[in-house]
PDB file of C-alpha atoms and ligand atoms in Angstrom:
ATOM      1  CA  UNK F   1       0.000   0.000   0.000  1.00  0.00           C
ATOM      2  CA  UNK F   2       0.713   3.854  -0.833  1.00  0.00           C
ATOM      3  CA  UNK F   3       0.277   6.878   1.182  1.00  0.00           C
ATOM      4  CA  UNK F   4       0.695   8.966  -1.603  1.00  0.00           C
ATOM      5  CA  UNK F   5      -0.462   8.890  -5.438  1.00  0.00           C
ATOM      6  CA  UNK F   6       0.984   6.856  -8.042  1.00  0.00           C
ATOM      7  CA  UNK F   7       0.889   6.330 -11.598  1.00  0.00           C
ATOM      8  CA  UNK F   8       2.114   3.793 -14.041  1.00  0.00           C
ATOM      9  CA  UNK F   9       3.102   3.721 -17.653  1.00  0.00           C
ATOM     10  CA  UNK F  10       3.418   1.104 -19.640  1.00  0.00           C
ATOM     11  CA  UNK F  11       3.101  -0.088 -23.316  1.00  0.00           C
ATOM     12  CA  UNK F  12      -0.278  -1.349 -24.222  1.00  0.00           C
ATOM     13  CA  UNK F  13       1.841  -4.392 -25.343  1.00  0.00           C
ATOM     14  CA  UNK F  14       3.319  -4.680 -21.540  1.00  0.00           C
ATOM     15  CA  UNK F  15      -0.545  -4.350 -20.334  1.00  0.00           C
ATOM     16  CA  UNK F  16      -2.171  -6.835 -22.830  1.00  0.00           C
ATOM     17  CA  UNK F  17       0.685  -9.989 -22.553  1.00  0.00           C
ATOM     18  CA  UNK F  18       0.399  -9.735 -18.557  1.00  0.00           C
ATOM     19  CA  UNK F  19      -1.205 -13.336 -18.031  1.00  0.00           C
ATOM     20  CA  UNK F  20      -5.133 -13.356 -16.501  1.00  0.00           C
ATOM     21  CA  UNK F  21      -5.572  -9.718 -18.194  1.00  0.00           C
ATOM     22  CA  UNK F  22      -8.254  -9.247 -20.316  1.00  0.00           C
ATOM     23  CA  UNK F  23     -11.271  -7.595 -21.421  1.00  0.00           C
ATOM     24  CA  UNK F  24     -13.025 -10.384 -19.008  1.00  0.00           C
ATOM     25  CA  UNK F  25     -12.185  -8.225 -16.258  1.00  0.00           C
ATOM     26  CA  UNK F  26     -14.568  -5.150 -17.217  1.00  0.00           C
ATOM     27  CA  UNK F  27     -18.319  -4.349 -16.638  1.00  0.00           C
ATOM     28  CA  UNK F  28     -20.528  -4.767 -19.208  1.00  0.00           C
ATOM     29  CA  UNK F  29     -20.561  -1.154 -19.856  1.00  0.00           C
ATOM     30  CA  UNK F  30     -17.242  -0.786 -20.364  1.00  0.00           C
ATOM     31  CA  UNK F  31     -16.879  -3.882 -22.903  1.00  0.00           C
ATOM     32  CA  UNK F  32     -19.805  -2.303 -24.591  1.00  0.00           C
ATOM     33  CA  UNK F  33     -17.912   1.024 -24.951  1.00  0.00           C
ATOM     34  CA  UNK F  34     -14.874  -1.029 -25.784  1.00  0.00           C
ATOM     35  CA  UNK F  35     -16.874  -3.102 -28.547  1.00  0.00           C
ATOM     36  CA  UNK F  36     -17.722   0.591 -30.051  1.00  0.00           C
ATOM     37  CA  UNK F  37     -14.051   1.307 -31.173  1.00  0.00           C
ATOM     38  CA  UNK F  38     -13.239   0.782 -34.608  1.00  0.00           C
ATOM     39  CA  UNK F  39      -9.677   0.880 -34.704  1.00  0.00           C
ATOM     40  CA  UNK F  40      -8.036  -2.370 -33.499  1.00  0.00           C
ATOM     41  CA  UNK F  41      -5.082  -0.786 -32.273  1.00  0.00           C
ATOM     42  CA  UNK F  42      -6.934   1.826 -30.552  1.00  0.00           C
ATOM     43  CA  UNK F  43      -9.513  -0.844 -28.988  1.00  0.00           C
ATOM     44  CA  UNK F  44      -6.251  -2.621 -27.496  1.00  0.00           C
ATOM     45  CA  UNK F  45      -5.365   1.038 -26.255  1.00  0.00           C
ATOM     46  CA  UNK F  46      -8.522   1.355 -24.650  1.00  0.00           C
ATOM     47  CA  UNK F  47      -8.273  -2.306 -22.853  1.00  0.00           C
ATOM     48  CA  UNK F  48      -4.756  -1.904 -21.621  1.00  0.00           C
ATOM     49  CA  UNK F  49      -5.822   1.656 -20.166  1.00  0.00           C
ATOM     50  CA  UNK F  50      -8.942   0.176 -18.443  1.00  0.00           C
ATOM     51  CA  UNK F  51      -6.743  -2.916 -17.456  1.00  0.00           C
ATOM     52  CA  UNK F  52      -4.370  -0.522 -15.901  1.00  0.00           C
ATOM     53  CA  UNK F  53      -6.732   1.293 -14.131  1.00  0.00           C
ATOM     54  CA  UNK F  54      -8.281  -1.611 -12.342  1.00  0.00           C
ATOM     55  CA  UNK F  55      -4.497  -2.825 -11.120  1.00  0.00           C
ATOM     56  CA  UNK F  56      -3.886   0.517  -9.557  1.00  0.00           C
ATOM     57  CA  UNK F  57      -7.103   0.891  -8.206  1.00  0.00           C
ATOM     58  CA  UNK F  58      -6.602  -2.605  -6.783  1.00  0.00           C
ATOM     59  CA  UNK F  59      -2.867  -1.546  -5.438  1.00  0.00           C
ATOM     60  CA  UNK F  60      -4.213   1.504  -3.727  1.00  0.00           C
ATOM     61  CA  UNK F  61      -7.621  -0.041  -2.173  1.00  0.00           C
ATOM     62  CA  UNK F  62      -6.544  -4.028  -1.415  1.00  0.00           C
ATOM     63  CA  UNK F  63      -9.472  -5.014  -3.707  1.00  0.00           C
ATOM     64  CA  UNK F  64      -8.651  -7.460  -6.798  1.00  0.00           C
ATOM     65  CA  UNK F  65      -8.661  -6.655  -9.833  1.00  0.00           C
ATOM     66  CA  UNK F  66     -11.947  -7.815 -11.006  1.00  0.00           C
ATOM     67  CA  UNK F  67     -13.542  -6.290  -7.741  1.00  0.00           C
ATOM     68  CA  UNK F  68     -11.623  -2.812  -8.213  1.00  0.00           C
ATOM     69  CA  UNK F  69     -13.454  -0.881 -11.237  1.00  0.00           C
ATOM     70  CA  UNK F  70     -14.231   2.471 -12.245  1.00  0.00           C
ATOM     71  CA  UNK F  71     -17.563   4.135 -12.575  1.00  0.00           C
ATOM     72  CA  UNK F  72     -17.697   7.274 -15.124  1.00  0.00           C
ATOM     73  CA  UNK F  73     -20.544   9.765 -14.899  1.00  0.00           C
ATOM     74  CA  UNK F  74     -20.779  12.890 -17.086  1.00  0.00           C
ATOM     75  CA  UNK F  75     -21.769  16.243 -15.466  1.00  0.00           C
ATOM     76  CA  UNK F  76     -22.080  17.579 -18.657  1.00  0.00           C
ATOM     77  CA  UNK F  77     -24.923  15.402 -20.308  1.00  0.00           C
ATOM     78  CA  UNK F  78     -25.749  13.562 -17.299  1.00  0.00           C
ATOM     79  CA  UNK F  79     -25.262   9.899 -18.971  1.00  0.00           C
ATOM     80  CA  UNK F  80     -23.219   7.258 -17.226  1.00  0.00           C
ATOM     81  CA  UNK F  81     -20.004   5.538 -19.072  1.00  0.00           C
ATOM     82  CA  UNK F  82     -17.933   8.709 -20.087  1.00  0.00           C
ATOM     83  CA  UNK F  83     -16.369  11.475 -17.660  1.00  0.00           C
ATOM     84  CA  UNK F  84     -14.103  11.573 -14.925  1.00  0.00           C
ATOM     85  CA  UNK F  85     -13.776   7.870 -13.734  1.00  0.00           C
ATOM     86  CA  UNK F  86     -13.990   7.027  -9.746  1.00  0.00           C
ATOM     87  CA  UNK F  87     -14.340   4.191  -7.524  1.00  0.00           C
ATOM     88  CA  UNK F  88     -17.798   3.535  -6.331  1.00  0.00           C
ATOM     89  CA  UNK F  89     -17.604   2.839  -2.524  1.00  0.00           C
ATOM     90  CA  UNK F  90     -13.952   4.978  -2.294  1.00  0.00           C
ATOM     91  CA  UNK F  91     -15.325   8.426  -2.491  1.00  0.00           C
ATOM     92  CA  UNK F  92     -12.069   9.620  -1.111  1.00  0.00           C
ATOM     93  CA  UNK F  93      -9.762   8.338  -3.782  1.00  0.00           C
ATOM     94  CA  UNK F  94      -9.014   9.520  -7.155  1.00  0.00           C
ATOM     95  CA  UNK F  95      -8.150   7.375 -10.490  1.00  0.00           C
ATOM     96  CA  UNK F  96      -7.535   8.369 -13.571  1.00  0.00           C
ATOM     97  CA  UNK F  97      -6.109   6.867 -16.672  1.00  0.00           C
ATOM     98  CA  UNK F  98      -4.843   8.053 -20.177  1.00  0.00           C
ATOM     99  CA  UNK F  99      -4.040   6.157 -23.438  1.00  0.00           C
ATOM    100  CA  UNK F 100      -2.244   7.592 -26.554  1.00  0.00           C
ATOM    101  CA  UNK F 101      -0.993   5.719 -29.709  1.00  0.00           C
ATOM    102  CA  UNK F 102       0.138   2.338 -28.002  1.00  0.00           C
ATOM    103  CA  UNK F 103       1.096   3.787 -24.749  1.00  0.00           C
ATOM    104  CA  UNK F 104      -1.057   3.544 -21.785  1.00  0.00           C
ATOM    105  CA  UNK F 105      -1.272   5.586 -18.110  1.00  0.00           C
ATOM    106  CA  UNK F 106      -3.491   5.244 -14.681  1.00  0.00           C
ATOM    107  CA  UNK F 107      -2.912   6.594 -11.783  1.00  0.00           C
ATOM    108  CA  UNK F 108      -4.859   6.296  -8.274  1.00  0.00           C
ATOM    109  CA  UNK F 109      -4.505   7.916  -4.501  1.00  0.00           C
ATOM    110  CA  UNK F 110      -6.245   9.522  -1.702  1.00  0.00           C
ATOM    111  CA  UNK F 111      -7.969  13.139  -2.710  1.00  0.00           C
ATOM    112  CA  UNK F 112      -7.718  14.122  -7.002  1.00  0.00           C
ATOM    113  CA  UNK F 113      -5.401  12.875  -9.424  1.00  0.00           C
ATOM    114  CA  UNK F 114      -4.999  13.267 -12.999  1.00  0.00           C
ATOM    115  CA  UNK F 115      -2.318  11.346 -15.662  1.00  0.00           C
ATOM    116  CA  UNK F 116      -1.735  12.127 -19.111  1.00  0.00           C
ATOM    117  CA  UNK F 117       0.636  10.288 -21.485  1.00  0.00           C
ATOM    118  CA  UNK F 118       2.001  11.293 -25.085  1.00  0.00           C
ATOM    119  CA  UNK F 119       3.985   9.633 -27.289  1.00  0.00           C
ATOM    120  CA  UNK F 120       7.541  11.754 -26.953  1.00  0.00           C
ATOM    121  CA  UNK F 121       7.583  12.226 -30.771  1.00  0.00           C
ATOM    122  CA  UNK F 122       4.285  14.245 -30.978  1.00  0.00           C
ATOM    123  CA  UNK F 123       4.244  18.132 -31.226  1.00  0.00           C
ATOM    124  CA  UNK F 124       1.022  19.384 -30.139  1.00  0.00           C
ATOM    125  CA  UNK F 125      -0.570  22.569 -31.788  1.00  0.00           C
ATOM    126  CA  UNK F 126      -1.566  24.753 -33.306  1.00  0.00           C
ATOM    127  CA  UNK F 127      -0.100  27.384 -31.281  1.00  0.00           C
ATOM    128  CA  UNK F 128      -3.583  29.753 -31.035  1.00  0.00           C
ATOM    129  CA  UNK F 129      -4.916  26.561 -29.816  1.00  0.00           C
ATOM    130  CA  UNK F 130      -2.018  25.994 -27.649  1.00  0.00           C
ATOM    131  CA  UNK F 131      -2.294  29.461 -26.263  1.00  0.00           C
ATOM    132  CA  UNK F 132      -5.741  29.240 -25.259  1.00  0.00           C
ATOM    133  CA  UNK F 133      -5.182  25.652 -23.005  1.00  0.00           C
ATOM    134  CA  UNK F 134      -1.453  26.252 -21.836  1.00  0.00           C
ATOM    135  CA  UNK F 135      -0.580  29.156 -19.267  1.00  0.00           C
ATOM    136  CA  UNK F 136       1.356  31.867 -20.524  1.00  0.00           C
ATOM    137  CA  UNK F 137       4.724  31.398 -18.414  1.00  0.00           C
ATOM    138  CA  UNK F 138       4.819  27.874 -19.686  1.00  0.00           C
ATOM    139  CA  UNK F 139       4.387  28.665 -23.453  1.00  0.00           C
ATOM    140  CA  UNK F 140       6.904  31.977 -22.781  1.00  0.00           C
ATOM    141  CA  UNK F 141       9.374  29.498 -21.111  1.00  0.00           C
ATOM    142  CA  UNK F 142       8.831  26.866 -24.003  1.00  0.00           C
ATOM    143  CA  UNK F 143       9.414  29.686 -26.582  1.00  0.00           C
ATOM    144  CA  UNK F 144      12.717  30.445 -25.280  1.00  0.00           C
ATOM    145  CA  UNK F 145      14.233  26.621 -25.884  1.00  0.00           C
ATOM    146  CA  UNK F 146      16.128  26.244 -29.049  1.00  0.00           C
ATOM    147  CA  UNK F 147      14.000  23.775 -29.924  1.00  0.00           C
ATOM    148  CA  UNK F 148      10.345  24.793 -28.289  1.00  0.00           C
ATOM    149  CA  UNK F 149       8.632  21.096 -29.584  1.00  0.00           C
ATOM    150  CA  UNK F 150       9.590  18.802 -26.704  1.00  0.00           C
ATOM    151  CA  UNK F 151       8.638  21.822 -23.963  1.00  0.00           C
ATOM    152  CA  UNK F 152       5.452  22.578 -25.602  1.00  0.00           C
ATOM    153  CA  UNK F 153       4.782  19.024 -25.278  1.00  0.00           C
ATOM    154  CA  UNK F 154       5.724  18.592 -21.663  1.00  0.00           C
ATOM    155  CA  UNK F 155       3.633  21.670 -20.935  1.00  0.00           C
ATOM    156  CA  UNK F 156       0.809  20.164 -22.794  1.00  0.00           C
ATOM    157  CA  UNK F 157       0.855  16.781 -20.939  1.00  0.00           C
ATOM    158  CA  UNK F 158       1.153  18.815 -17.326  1.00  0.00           C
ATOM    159  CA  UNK F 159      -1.811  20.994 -18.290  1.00  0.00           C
ATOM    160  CA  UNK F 160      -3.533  17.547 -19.481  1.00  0.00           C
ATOM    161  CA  UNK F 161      -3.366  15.806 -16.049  1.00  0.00           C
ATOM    162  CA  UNK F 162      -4.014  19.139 -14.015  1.00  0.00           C
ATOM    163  CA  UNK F 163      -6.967  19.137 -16.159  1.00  0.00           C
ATOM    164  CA  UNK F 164      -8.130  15.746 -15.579  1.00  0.00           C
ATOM    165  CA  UNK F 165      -7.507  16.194 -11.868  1.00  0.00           C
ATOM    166  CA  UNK F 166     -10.142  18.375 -11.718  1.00  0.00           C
ATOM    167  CA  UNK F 167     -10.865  21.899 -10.976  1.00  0.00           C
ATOM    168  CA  UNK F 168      -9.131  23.466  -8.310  1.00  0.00           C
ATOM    169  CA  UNK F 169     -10.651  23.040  -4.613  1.00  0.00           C
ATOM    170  CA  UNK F 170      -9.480  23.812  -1.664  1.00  0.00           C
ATOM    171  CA  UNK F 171      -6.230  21.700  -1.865  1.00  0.00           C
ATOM    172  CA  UNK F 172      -3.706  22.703  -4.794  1.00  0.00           C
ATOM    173  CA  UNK F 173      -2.450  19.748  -6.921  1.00  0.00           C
ATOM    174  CA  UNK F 174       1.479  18.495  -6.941  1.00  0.00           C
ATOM    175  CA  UNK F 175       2.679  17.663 -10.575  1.00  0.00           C
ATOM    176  CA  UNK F 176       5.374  15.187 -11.178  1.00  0.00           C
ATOM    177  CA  UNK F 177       6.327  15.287 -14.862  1.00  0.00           C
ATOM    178  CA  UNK F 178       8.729  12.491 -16.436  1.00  0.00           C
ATOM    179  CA  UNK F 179      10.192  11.124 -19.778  1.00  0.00           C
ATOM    180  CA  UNK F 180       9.923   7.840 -19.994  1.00  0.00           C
ATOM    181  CA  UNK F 181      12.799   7.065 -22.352  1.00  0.00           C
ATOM    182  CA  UNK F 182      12.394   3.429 -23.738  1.00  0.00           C
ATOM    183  CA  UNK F 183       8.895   3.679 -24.112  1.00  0.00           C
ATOM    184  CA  UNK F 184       9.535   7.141 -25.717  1.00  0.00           C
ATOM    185  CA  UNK F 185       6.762   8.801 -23.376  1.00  0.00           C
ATOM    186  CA  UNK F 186       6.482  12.098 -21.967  1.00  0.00           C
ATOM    187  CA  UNK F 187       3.711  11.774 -18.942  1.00  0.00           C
ATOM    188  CA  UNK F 188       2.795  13.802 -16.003  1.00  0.00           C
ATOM    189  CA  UNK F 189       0.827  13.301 -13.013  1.00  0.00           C
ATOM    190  CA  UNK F 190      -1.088  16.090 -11.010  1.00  0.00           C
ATOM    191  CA  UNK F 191      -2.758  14.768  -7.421  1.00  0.00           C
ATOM    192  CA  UNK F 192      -3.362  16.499  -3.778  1.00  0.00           C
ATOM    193  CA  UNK F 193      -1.665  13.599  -2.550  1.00  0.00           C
ATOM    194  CA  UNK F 194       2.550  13.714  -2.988  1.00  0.00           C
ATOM    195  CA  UNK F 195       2.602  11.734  -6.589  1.00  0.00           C
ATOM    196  CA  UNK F 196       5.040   9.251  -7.507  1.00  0.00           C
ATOM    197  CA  UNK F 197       6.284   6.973 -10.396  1.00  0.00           C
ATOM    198  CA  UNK F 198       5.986   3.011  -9.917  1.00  0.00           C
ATOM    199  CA  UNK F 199       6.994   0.539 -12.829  1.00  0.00           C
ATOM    200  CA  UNK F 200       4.750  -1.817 -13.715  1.00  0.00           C
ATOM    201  CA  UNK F 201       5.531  -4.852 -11.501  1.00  0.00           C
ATOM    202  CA  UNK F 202       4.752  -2.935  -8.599  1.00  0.00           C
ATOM    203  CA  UNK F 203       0.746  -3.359  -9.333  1.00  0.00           C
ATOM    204  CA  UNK F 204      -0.567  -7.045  -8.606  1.00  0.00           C
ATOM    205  CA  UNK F 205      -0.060  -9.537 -10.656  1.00  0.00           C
ATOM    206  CA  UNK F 206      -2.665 -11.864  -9.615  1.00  0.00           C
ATOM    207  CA  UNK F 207      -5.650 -10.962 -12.008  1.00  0.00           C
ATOM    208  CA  UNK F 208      -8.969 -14.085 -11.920  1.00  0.00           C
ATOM    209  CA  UNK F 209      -8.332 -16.255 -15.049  1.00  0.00           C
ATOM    210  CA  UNK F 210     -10.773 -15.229 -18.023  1.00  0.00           C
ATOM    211  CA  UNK F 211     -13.737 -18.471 -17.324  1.00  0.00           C
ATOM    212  CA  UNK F 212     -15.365 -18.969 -20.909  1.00  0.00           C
TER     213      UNK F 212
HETATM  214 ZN1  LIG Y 301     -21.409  13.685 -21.566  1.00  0.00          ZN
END
């Protein structure tokens, strides 16, 4: 167990050839959801995020895998299945997961978190659009590097998982921002608790066997 928040990235590969992982393990809404994806290699992006989410949500709260999943609700349209995920029972603890071209993130801990993960190769933009999400000391600082692509990137990812951490409360969030060099992944986490980084083999391993 954690006192603090954590958050994991992996390949969706590393997720999906983890034995007793599968899309067995989700509700039926979020198979459904899953089923709805087109793209096969975004479908498998989808899974491994999901996969990952239930592994840290099972690290922070003892549960197992199966038992550890995420409800979504959406303030906006007031449908279930989309929005900011949480764990039904835990309404002090905060997940959150991110996927993004074969690369997959969650996170988990007490209070709000938020994780975002790029690929390290991708430049986001355009810069009105850019200037409109990012604050202006980050795209100022980013404008000063000799090469402004990777910081505008990093900025993007840390506004990304401030975003998904929600909006600000009473407590501030911590960032923790990384590259993650042989997966060639930029990802940051943002969470009221102190965030850290765990590799994969820290979450349990034990997933129930898939049963038809
Ligand atoms: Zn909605």
């Amino acid at each position: 167990m954690t006192s603090g928040a954590f958050a994991v990235v992996a390949t969706t590969r590393e997720v999906l050839d983890r034995p007793g992982l599968g899309p067995h393990l989700l509700a039926p809404w979020e198979r459904r959801r899953l089923d709805a994806v087109r793209v096969p290699s975004r479908r498998d992006d989808v899974l491994a995020a999901r996969l990952l989410l239930r592994l840290c949500a099972a690290r922070l709260t003892g549960r197992p895998p199966e038992a550890a999943g995420p409800a979504q609700h959406c303030p906006e349209c007031g449908r279930d299945g989309h929005g900011r995920p949480r764990l039904p029972g835990h309404p002090g603890l905060g997940v959150s997961l991110s996927h993004a071209d074969g690369l997959v993130a969650a996170a988990a801990g007490p209070g709000r978190v938020g994780v975002d993960v790029e690929p390290a190769a991708r430049r986001p933009g355009p810069l009105p659009v850019l200037r409109r999400l990012l604050p202006e000391a980050e795209l100022r600082e980013a404008a000063r590097d000799p090469d402004p692509g990777p910081a505008l990137l990093r900025a993007w990812v840390r506004a990304e998982a401030r975003f998904k951490a929600g909006p600000p409360v009473a407590e501030p969030v911590l960032l923790l921002e990384w590259t993650d060099r042989p997966r060639a992944a930029v990802a940051a986490l943002a969470a009221t608790a102190p965030p850290a980084l765990l590799p994969l083999a820290a979450l349990p391993g034990d997933a129930a066997p898939a049963t038809d």
